[in-house]
Short mmCIF file of C-alpha atoms in Angstrom, two decimals:
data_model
loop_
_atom_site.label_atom_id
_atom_site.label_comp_id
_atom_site.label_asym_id
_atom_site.label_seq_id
_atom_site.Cartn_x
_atom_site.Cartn_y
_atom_site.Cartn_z
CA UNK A 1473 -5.62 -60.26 77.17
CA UNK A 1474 -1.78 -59.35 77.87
CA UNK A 1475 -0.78 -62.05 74.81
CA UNK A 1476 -3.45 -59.54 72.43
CA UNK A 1477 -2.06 -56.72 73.41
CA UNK A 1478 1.59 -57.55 72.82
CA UNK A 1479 0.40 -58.86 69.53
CA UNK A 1480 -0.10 -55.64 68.28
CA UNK A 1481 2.53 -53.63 69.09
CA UNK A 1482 4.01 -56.33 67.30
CA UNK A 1483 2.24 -55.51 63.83
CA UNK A 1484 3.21 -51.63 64.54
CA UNK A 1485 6.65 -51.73 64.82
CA UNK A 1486 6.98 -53.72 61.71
CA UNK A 1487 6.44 -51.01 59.12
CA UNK A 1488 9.04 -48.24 61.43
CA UNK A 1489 11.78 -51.47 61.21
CA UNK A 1490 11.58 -51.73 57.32
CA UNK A 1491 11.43 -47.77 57.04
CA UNK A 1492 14.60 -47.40 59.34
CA UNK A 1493 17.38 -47.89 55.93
CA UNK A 1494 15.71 -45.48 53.90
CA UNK A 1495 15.67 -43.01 56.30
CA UNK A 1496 19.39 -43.39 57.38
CA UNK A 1497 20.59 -44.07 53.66
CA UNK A 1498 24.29 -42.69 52.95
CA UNK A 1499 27.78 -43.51 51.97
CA UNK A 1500 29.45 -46.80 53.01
CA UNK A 1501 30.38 -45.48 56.77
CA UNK A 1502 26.73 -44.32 56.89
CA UNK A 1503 27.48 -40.33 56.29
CA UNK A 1504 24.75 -38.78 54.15
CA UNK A 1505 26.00 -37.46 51.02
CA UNK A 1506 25.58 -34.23 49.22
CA UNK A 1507 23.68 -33.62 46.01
CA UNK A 1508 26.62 -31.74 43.97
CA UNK A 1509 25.00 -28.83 41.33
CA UNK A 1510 27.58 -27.50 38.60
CA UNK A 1511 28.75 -24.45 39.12
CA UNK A 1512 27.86 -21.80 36.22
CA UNK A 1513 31.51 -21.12 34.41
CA UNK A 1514 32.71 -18.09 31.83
CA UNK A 1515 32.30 -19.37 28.54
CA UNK A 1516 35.75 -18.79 26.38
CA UNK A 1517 34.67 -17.26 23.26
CA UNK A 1518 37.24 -17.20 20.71
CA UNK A 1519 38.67 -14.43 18.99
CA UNK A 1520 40.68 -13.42 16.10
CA UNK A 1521 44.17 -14.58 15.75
CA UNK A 1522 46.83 -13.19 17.90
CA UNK A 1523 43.83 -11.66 20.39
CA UNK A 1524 43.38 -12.95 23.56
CA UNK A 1525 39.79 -15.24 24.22
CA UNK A 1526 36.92 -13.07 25.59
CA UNK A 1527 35.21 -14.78 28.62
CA UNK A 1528 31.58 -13.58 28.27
CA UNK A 1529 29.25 -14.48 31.60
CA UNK A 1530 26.37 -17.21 31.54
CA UNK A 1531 23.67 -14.91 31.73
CA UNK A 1532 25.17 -13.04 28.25
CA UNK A 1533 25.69 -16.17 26.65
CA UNK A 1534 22.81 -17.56 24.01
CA UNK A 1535 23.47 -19.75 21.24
CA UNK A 1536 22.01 -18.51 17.85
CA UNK A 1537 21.40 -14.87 19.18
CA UNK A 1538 21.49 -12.66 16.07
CA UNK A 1539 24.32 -10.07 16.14
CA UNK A 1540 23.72 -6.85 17.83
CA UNK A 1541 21.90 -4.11 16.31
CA UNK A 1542 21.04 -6.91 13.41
CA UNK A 1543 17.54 -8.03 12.88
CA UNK A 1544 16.40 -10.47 9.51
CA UNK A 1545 13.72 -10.24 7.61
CA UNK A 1546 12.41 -10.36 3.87
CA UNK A 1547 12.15 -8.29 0.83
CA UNK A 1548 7.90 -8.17 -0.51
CA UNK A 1549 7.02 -6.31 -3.61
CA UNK A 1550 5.40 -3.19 -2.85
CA UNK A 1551 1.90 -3.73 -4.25
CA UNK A 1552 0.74 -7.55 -4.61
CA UNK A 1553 -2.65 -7.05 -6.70
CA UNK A 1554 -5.16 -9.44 -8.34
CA UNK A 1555 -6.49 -7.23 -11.36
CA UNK A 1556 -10.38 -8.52 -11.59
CA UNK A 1557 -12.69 -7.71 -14.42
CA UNK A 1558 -15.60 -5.05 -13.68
CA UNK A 1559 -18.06 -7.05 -15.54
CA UNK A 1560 -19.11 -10.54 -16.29
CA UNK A 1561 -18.23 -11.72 -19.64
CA UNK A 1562 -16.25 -13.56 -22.34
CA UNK A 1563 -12.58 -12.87 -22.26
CA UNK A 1564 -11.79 -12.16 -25.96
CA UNK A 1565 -8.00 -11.39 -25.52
CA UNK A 1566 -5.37 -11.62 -23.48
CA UNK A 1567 -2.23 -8.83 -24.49
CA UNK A 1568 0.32 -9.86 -22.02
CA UNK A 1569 2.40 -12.98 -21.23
CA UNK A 1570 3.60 -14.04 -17.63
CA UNK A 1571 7.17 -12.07 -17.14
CA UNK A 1572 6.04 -8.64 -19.04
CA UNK A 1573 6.57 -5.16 -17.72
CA UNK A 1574 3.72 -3.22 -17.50
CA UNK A 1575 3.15 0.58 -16.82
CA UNK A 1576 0.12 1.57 -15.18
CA UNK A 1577 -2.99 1.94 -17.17
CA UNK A 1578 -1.66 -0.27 -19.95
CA UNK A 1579 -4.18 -3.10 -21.17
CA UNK A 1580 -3.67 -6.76 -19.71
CA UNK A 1581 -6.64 -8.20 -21.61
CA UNK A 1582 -10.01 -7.32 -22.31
CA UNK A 1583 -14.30 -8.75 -22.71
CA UNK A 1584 -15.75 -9.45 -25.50
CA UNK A 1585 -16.88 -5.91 -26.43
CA UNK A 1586 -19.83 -6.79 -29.60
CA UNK A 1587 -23.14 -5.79 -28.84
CA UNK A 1588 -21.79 -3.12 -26.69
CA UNK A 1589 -20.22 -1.65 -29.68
CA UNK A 1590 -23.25 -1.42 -31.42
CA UNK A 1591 -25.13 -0.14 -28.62
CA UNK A 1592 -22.24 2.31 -28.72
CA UNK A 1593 -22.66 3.70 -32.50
CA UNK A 1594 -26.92 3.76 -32.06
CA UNK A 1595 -26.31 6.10 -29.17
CA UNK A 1596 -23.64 8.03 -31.00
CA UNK A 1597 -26.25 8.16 -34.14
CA UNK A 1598 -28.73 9.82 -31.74
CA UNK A 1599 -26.80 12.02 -30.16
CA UNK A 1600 -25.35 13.91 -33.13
CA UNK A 1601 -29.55 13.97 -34.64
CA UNK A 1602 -29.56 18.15 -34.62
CA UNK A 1603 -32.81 17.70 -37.03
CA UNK A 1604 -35.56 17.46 -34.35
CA UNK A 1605 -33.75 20.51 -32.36
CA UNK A 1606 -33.37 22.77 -35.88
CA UNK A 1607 -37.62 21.77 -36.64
CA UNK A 1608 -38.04 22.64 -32.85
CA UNK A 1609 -36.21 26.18 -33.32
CA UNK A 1610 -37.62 27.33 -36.40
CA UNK A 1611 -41.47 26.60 -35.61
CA UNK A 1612 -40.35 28.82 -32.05
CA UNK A 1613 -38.76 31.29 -34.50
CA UNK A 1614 -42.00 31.26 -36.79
CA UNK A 1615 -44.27 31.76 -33.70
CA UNK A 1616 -42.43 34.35 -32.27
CA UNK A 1617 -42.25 36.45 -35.52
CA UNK A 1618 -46.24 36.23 -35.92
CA UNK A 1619 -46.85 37.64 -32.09
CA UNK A 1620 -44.44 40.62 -33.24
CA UNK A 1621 -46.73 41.18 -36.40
CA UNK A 1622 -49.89 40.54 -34.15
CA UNK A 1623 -49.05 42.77 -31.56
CA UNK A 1624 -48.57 46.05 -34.09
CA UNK A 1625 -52.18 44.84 -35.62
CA UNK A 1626 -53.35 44.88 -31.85
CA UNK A 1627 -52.16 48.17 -31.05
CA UNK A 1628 -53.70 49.81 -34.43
CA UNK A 1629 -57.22 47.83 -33.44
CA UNK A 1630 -56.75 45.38 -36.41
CA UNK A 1631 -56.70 42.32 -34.36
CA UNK A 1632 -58.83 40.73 -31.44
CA UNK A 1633 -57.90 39.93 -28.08
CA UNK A 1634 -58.42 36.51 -28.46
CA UNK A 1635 -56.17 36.27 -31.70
CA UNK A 1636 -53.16 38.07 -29.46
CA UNK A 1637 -53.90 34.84 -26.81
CA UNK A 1638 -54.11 32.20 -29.18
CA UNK A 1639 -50.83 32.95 -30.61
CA UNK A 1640 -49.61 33.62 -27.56
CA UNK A 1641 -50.20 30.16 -26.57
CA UNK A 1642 -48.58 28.60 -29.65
CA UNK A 1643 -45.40 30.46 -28.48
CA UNK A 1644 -45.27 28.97 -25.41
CA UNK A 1645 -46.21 25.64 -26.68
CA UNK A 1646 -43.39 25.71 -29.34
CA UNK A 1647 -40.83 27.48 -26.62
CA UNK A 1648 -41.75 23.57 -24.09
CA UNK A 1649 -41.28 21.47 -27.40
CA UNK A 1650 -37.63 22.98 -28.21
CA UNK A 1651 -37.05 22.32 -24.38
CA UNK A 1652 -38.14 18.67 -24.88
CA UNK A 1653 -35.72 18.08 -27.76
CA UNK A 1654 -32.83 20.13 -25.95
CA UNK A 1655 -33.31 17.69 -22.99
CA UNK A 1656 -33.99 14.07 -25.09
CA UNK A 1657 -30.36 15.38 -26.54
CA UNK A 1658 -28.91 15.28 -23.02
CA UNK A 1659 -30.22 12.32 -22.48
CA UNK A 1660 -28.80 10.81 -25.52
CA UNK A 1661 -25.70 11.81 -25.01
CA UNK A 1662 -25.88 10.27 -21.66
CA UNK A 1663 -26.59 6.89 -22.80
CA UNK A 1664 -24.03 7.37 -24.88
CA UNK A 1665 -21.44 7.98 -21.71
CA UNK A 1666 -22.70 5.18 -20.21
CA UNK A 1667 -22.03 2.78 -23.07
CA UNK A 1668 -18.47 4.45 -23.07
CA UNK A 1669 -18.08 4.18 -19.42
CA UNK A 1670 -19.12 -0.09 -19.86
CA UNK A 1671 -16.80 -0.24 -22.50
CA UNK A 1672 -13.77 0.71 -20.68
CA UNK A 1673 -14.95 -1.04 -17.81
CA UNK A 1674 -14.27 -4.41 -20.02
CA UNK A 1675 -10.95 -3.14 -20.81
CA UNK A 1676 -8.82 -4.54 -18.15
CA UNK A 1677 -5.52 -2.59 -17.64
CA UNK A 1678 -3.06 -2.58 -14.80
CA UNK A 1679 -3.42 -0.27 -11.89
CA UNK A 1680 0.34 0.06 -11.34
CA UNK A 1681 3.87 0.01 -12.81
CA UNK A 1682 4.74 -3.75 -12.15
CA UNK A 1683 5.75 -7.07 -13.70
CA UNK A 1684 3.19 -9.70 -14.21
CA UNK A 1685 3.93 -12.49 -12.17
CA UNK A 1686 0.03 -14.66 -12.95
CA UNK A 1687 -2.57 -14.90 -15.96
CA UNK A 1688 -5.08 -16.89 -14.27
CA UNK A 1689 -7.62 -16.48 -17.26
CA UNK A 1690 -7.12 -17.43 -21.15
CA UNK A 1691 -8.98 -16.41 -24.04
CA UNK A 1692 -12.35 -17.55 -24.40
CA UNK A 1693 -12.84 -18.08 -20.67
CA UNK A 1694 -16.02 -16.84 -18.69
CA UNK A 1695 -15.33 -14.07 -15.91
CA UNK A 1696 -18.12 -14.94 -13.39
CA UNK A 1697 -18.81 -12.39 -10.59
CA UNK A 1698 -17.43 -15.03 -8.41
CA UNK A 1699 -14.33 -15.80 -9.67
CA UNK A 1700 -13.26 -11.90 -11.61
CA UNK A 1701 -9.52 -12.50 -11.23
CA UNK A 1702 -7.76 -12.54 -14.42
CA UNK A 1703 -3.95 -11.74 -13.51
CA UNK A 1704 -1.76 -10.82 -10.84
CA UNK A 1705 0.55 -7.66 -10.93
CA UNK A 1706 3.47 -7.00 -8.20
CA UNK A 1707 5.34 -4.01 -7.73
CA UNK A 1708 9.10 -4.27 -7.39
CA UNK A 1709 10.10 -0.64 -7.39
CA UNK A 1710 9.91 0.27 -4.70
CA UNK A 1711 10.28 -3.02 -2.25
CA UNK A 1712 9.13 -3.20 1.27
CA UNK A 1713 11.31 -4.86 3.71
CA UNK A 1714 9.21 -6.25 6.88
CA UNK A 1715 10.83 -6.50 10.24
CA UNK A 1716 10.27 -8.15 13.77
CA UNK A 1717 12.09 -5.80 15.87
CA UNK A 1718 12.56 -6.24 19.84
CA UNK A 1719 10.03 -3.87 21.69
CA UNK A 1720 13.44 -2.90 23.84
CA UNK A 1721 14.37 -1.23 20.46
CA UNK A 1722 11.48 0.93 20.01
CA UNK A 1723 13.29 4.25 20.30
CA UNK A 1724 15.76 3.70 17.88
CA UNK A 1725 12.82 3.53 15.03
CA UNK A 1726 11.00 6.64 14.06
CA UNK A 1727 8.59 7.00 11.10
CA UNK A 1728 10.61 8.65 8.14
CA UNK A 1729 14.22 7.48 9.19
CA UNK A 1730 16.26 6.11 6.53
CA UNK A 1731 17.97 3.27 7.74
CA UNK A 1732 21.04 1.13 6.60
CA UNK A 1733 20.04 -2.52 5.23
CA UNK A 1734 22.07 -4.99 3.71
CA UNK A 1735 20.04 -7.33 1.20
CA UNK A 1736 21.84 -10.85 0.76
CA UNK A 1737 25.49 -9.54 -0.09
CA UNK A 1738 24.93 -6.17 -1.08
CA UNK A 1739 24.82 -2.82 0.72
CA UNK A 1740 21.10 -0.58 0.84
CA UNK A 1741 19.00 2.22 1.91
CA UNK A 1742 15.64 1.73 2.77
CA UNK A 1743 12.79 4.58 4.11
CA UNK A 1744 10.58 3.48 7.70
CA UNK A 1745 7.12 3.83 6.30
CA UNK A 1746 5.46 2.24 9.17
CA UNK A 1747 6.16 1.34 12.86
CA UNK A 1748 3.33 -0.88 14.38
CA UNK A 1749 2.00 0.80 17.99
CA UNK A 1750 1.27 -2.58 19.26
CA UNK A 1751 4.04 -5.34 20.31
CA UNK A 1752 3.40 -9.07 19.74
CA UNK A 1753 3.09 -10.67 23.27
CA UNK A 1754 4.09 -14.44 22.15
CA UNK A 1755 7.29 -12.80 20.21
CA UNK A 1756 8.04 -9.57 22.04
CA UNK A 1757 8.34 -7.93 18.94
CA UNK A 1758 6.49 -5.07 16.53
CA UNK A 1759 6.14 -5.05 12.81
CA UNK A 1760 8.33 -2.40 11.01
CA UNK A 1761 7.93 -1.43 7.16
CA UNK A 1762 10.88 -0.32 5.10
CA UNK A 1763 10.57 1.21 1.87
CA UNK A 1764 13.83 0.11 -0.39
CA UNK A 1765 14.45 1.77 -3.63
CA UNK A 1766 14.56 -0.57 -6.58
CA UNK A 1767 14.97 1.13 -9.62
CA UNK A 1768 17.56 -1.14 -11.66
CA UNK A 1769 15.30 -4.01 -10.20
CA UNK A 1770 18.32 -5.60 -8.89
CA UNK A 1771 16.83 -7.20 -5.53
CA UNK A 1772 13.52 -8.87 -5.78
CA UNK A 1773 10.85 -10.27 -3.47
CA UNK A 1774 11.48 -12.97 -1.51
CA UNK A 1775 15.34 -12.07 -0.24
CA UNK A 1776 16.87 -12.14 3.38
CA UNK A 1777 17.85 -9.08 4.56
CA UNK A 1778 19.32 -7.39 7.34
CA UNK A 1779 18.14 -4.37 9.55
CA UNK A 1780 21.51 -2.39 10.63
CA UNK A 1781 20.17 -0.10 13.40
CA UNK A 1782 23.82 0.59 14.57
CA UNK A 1783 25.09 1.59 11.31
CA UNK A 1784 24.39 5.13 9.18
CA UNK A 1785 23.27 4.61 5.52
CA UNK A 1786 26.20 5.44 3.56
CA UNK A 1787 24.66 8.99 1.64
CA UNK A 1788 23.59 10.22 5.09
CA UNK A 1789 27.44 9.70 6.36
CA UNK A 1790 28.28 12.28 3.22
CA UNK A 1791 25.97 14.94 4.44
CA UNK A 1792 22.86 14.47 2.45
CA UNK A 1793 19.33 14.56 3.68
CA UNK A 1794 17.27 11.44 3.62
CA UNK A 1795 15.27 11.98 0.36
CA UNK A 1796 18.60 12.21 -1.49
CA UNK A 1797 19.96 9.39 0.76
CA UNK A 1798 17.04 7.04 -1.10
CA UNK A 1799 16.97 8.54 -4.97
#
């Protein structure tokens, strides 16, 4: 029983002996030695010859932070549209190339316009018929003048009662059928809008002043309902110039500022047309819209640009309001 019990104190202490370095672990003499953690230095940043070396703290420091009051972003072209056709059909031409300049309202291309043509002139035909509405006149004229007579006979007891009715009652009938031509004449001449009216509609003509950047459709092609796209027409005068700007920077961005932008190399102007009331949460950042003036059409869509919020537009500088500032 003694022998058992020994036995086992035996297989306990076994596990504490092997434990007992580990525990104790230090330097050579047995000292435990200290974890050391770098200590957070003043990074030199260098400055312009002859100037002494700024030391900016750790907590100021970032690498690739975008200079102060600068924010990027991109030059879009004002409008971006896909001119569709109205109506299915044929394409019969196409009056632009890829590149043109177009002002708005001028035709890009147009449907095969044939039976509506001829619709067109049928309706015209009818509308200018005056010979039903002259016949309808003169047999109300004709009626009219015979009640006169009829009436005098009447009074001098030369004619019945029932002759006075009866051509009483052609009157009227005659007055309805000159209303009934009067009225199949508007109608005529509303067919004959309407066939106007789907005739322009297969004109297709740009909505805005622009360049033509796409033809998606050639002559002789089918516009389905389903795929009515036939070119694509951006606007380039004015631009708009999207930025991300910091939510910290809110205040500095009103609706209706003009703002100082630089656009690759060169120097601009731009109007804030838009300031987003919401902030990104992944970015920190809200969506502002610049409106740049473009009228030599020297900048175009697609460029880097900077967002100056510490600088003054030059025109504003010489006194001038910001409508002037942005001619």
């Amino acid at each position: 029983m003694g022998n058992s019990f020994k036995f086992r104190w035996l297989l306990l202490l076994v596990p504490v002996i092997a434990l007992a370095p580990m525990l104790t672990a230090g330097d050579e003499r047995g000292q435990t030695v200290p974890v050391q953690v770098p200590e957070k230095r003043p990074v030199k940043v260098a400055a312009k010859s002859g100037a002494a070396a700024k030391e900016v703290p750790p907590s100021e420091f970032s690498s690739g932070s975008p200079t102060a009051g600068q924010i990027e972003g991109f030059t879009e072209p004002y409008a971006d549209i896909r001119v569709a056709a109205a109506e299915m059909g044929t394409l019969a031409h196409v009056a632009v190339q890829e590149g043109d300049h177009v002002r708005s309202g001028d035709l890009l291309a147009n449907l095969d316009e044939g039976v509506l043509q001829a619709s067109l002139e049928v309706a015209r035909a009818g509308m200018s018929a005056e010979g039903e509405l002259k016949s309808a006149q003169t047999q109300l004229d004709l009626r009219n003048t015979e009640l006169r007579k009829l009436k005098e006979l009447f009074d001098r007891n030369h004619a019945s009662q029932q002759e006075l009715d009866r051509v009483t009652g052609e009157v009227r009938l005659a007055e309805a059928r000159l209303q009934s031509v009067r009225e199949d004449l508007e109608v005529r001449r509303l067919e004959f809008a309407r066939i106007q009216a789907q005739l322009n509609q297969r004109r297709i003509v740009s909505p805005i002043d622009g360049v033509v950047t796409d033809l998606l459709k050639d002559s002789g092609e089918f516009v389905s309902p389903s795929d009515p796209v036939v070119a694509r027409v951006v606007q380039l005068d004015p631009l708009l110039v999207v930025f991300s700007v910091p939510a910290a920077r809110r205040s500095e961005i009103v609706r209706g500022q003009a703002v100082a932008m630089k656009i690759g190399e060169a120097d601009g102007a731009g109007l804030v047309e838009f300031v987003s009331p919401t902030v990104d949460p992944s970015s920190g950042t809200f969506r502002v819209k610049i409106r740049l003036p473009n009228p030599d059409r020297r900048w175009h869509g697609g460029e880097k640009s900077l967002l100056l919020l510490n600088q003054v537009p030059p025109a504003l500088a010489a006194g001038k309001d910001s409508s002037d500032a942005l001619k």
